[in-house]
Amino acid sequence: MSLPDKRDKQTDNSYLLFKYASLGGQLIVSLGLAVFAGIKADKWLKISFPLLGWLLPLLVLIVILYKIVKDTAPKK
């Protein structure tokens, strides 16, 4: 029985770093696009209260949090 190689552990750590960094980047970009689209849609629909500016990012946040939970859950 051999001990785990230090290089394998570093590879696993860098894989996890890139995985979670990409999830964070995806979250930031998606929320930014949702806010931008919501504000533009509010102006286009001439809604005085920024309803879509709040609802679209909330919807995107719910979907991305679901995806994060699904992707990071332990595999059976």
XYZ file of C-alpha atoms in Angstrom:
76
model
C 0.000 0.000 0.000
C 1.525 3.322 -1.030
C 1.020 6.701 0.518
C -0.769 9.346 -1.555
C 1.656 11.367 -3.614
C 2.016 15.050 -2.729
C 1.734 15.934 -6.416
C -1.681 14.204 -6.634
C -2.927 16.269 -3.691
C -1.722 19.505 -5.313
C -3.439 18.510 -8.567
C -6.679 17.856 -6.683
C -6.411 21.204 -4.883
C -5.796 23.147 -8.084
C -8.702 21.304 -9.734
C -10.994 22.330 -6.870
C -9.668 25.890 -6.987
C -10.478 26.221 -10.684
C -13.837 24.508 -10.226
C -15.015 26.887 -7.493
C -13.432 29.924 -9.140
C -15.372 29.168 -12.317
C -18.589 28.789 -10.328
C -17.949 32.146 -8.650
C -17.175 33.814 -11.958
C -20.302 32.349 -13.489
C -22.350 33.688 -10.573
C -20.964 37.222 -10.899
C -21.370 37.390 -14.682
C -24.875 35.903 -14.608
C -26.068 38.303 -11.921
C -24.562 41.263 -13.756
C -26.272 40.293 -17.001
C -29.571 39.693 -15.201
C -29.473 43.122 -13.543
C -28.599 44.784 -16.852
C -31.360 42.920 -18.717
C -33.868 43.639 -15.939
C -33.169 47.366 -15.950
C -33.340 47.517 -19.754
C -36.623 45.557 -19.715
C -38.065 47.893 -17.072
C -37.204 50.910 -19.216
C -38.589 49.233 -22.344
C -41.847 48.309 -20.588
C -41.938 51.739 -18.879
C -42.369 50.277 -15.404
C -41.811 52.976 -12.773
C -40.602 50.508 -10.114
C -37.578 48.343 -11.103
C -39.559 45.117 -10.832
C -37.625 43.103 -13.411
C -34.382 44.594 -12.153
C -35.097 42.722 -8.909
C -36.865 39.614 -10.189
C -34.430 38.536 -12.908
C -31.354 38.518 -10.629
C -33.361 36.718 -7.945
C -34.385 34.053 -10.459
C -30.798 33.714 -11.706
C -29.535 33.443 -8.125
C -31.993 30.645 -7.334
C -31.052 28.714 -10.480
C -27.305 29.092 -9.902
C -27.543 28.114 -6.228
C -29.473 25.000 -7.290
C -26.744 24.225 -9.824
C -23.993 24.734 -7.228
C -25.724 22.418 -4.751
C -26.264 19.832 -7.475
C -22.647 20.026 -8.711
C -21.036 19.919 -5.268
C -23.252 17.247 -3.710
C -21.476 13.948 -3.051
C -21.982 11.433 -5.819
C -23.818 8.244 -4.916
